[in-house]
mmCIF file of C-alpha atoms in Angstrom:
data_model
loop_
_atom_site.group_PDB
_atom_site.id
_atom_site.type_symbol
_atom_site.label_atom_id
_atom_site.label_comp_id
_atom_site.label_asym_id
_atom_site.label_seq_id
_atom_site.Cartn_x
_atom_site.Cartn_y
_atom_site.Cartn_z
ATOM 1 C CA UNK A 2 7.758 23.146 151.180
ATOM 2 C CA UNK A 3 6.949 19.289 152.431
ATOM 3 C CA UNK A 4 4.919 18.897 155.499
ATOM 4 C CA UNK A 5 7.577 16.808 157.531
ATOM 5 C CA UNK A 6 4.883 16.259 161.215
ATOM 6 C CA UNK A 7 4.170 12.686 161.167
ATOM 7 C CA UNK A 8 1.081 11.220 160.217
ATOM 8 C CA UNK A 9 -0.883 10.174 163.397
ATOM 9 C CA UNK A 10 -4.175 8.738 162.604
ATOM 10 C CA UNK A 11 -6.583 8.172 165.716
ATOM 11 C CA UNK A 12 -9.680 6.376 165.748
ATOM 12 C CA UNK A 13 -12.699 7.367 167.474
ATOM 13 C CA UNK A 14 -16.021 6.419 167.311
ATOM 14 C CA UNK A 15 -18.155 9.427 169.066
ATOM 15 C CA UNK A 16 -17.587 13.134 168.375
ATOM 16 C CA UNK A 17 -17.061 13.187 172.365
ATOM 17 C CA UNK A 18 -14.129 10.670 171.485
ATOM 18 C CA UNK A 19 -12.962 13.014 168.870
ATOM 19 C CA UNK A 20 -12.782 15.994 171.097
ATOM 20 C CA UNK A 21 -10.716 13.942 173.759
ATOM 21 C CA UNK A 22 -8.090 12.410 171.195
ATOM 22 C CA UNK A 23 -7.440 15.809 169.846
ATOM 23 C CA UNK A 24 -6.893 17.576 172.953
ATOM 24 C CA UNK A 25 -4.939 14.377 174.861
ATOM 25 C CA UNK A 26 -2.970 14.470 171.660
ATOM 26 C CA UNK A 27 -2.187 18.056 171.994
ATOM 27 C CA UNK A 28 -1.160 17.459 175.259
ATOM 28 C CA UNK A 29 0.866 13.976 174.613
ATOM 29 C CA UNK A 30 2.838 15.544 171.354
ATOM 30 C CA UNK A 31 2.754 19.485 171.779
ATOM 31 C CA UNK A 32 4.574 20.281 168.374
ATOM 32 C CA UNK A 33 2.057 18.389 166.563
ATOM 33 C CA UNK A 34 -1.043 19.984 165.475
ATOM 34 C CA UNK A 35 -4.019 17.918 165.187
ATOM 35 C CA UNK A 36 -7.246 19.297 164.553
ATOM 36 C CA UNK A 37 -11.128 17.788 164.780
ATOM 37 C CA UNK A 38 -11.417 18.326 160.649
ATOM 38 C CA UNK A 39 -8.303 16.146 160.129
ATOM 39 C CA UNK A 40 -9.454 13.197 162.424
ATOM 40 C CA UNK A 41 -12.970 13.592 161.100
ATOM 41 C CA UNK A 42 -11.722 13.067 157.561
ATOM 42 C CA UNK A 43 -10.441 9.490 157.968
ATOM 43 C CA UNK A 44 -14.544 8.749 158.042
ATOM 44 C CA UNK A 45 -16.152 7.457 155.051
ATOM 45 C CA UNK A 46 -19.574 9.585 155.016
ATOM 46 C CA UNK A 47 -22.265 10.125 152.034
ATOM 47 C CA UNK A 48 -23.221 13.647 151.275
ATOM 48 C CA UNK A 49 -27.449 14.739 151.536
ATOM 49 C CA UNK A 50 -27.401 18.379 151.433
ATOM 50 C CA UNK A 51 -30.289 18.784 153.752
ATOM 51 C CA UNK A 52 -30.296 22.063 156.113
ATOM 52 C CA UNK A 53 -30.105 20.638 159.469
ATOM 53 C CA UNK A 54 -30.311 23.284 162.521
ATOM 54 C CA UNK A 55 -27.727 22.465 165.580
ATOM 55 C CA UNK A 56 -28.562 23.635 169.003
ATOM 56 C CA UNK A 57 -25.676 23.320 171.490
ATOM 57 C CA UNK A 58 -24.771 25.514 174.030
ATOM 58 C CA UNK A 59 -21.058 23.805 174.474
ATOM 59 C CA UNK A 60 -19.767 25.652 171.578
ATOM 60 C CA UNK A 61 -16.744 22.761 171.604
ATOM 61 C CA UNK A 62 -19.416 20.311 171.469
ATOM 62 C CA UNK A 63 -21.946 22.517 168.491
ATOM 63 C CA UNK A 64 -18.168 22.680 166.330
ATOM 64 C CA UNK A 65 -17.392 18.936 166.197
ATOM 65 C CA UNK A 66 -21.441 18.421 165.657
ATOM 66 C CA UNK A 67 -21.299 20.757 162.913
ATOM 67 C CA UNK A 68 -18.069 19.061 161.364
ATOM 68 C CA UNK A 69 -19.346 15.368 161.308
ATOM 69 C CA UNK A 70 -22.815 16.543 160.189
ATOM 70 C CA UNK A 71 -20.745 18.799 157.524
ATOM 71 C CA UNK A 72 -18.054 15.932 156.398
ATOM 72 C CA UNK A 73 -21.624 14.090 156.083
ATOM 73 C CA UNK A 74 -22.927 16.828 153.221
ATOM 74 C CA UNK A 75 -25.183 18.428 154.835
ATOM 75 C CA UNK A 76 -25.768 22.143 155.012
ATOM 76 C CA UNK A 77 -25.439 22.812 158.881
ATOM 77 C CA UNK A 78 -26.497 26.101 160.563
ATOM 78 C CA UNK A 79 -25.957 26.250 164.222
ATOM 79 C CA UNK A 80 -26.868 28.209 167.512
ATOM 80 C CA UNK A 81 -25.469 28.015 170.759
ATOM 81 C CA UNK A 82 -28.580 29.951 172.548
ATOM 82 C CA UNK A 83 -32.487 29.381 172.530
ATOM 83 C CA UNK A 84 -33.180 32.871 170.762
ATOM 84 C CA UNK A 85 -30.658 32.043 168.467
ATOM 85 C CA UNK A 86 -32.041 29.117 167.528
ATOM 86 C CA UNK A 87 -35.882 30.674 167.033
ATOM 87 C CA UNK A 88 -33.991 32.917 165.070
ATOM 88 C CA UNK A 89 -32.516 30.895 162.433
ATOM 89 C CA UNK A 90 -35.847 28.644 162.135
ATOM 90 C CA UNK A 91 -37.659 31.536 161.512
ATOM 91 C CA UNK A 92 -35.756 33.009 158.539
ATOM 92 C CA UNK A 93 -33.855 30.384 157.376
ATOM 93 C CA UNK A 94 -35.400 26.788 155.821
ATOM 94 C CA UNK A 95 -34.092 24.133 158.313
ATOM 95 C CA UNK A 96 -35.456 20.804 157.435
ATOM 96 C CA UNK A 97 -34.378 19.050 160.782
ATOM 97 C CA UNK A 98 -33.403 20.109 164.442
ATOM 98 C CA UNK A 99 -30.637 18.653 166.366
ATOM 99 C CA UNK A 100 -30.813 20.019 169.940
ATOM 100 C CA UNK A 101 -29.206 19.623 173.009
ATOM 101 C CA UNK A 102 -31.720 18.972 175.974
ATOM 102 C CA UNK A 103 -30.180 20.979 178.689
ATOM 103 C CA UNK A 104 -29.845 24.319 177.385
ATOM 104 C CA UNK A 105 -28.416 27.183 179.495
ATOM 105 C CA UNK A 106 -32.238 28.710 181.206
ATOM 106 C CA UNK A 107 -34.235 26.474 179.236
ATOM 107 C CA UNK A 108 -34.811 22.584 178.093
ATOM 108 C CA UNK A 109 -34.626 20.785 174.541
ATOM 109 C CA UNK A 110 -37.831 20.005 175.240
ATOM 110 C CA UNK A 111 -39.084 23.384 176.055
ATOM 111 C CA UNK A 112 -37.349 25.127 172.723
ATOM 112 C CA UNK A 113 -39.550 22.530 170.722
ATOM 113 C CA UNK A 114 -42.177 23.578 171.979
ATOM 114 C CA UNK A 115 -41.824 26.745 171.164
ATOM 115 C CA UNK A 116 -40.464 25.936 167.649
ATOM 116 C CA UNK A 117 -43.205 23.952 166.838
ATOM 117 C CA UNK A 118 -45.502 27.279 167.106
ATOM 118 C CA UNK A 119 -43.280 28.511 164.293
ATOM 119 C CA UNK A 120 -42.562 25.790 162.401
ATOM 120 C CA UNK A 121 -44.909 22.442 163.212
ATOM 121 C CA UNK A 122 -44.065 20.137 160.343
ATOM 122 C CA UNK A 123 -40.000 20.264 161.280
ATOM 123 C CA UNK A 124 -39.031 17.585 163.194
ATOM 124 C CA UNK A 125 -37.025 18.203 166.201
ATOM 125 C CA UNK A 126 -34.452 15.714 167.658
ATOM 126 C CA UNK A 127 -33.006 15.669 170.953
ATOM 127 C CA UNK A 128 -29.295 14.146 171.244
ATOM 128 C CA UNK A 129 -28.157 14.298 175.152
ATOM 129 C CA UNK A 130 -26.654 12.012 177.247
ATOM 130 C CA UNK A 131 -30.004 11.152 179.323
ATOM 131 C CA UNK A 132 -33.749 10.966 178.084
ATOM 132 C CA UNK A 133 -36.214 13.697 178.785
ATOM 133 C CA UNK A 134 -38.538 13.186 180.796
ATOM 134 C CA UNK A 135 -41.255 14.074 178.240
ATOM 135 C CA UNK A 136 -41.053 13.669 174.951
ATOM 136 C CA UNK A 137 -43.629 16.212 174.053
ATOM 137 C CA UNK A 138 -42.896 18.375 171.057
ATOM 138 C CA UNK A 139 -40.196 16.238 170.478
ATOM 139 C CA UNK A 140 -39.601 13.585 167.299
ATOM 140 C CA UNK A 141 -36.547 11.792 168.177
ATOM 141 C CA UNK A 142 -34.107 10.928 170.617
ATOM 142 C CA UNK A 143 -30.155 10.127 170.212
ATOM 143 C CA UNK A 144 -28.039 9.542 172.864
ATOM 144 C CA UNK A 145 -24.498 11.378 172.948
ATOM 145 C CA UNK A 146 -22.629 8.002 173.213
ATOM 146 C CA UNK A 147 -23.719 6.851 170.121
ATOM 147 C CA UNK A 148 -20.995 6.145 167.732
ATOM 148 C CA UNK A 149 -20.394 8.145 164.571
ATOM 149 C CA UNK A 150 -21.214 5.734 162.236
ATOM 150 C CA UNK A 151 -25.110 5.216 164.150
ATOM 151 C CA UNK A 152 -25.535 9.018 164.756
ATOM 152 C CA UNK A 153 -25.200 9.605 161.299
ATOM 153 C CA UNK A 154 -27.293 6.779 160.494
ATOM 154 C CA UNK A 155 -29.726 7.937 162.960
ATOM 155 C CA UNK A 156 -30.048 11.157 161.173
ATOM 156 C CA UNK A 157 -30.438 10.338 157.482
ATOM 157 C CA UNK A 158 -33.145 7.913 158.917
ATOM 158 C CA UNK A 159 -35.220 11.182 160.711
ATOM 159 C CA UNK A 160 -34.488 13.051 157.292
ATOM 160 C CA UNK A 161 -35.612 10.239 154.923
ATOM 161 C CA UNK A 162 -38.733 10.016 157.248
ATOM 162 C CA UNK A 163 -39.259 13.363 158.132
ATOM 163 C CA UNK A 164 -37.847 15.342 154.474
ATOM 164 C CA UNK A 165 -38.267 12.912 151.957
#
């Protein structure tokens, strides 16, 4: 059986973008389904296979992280709480953190602390929409409005420096 939707192709250039297309799209053309994967896939990425650890406590926001990061070739594990997160560093091998900074009862920057007792040589990365106010414990910053194209740039350059 043919698919007979239309092809709609939107172009976005941050995963929040992505998000709001999807859903304004939803809204705009009910019958037609359009999901995060199939907008993501329209984006030329090259595959790395490094285990990167997602902390997000937006779980809309840790999905479309995961997807980009995933459509990227890495291996992606993710964790939408603080003990969650110490978790998965502790028994899994995570060669980069990507963590929100404002976490539900706790900080980005207060989670690296306290992953850095487990695990010192990972590096951790912050990506929020405003700088900390310390960046102790911390290895990187990106911002949220960065597009696609840099945050993914962004992130092989912390794993070629970091993993490599």
């Amino acid at each position: 059986m043919e698919d007979d939707s239309p092809e709609i192709i939107v172009r976005c250039c941050t995963v929040f973008h992505v998000f709001t297309a999807a859903t304004l799209l939803r809204q705009a053309v009910p019958s037609v389904f359009v999901s995060e994967t199939k907008l993501l896939a329209h984006i030329q990425l090259k595959p790395s296979s490094i285990p990167i650890l997602c902390v997000e406590d937006d779980e809309t926001y840790l999905r479309l992280r995961k997807a980009v990061l995933a459509q990227a070739g890495y291996i992606v594990f993710s964790a939408t709480t603080p003990s969650e997160a110490m978790e998965i560093l502790g028994k899994t091998p995570i060669s980069l953190v990507l963590s929100d900074h404002m976490l539900r009862g706790t900080t980005g920057t207060a989670l690296a602390k306290e992953m850095k007792k487990i695990k010192p040589d990972v590096p951790i990365v912050l990506y929020s929409g405003a700088v900390p106010e310390t960046m102790q414990h911390i290895d990187g910053f990106i911002n949220k409005s960065e597009p696609i194209p840099s945050f993914l740039a962004m992130v092989r350059e912390f794993v070629r420096r970091y993993c490599e």
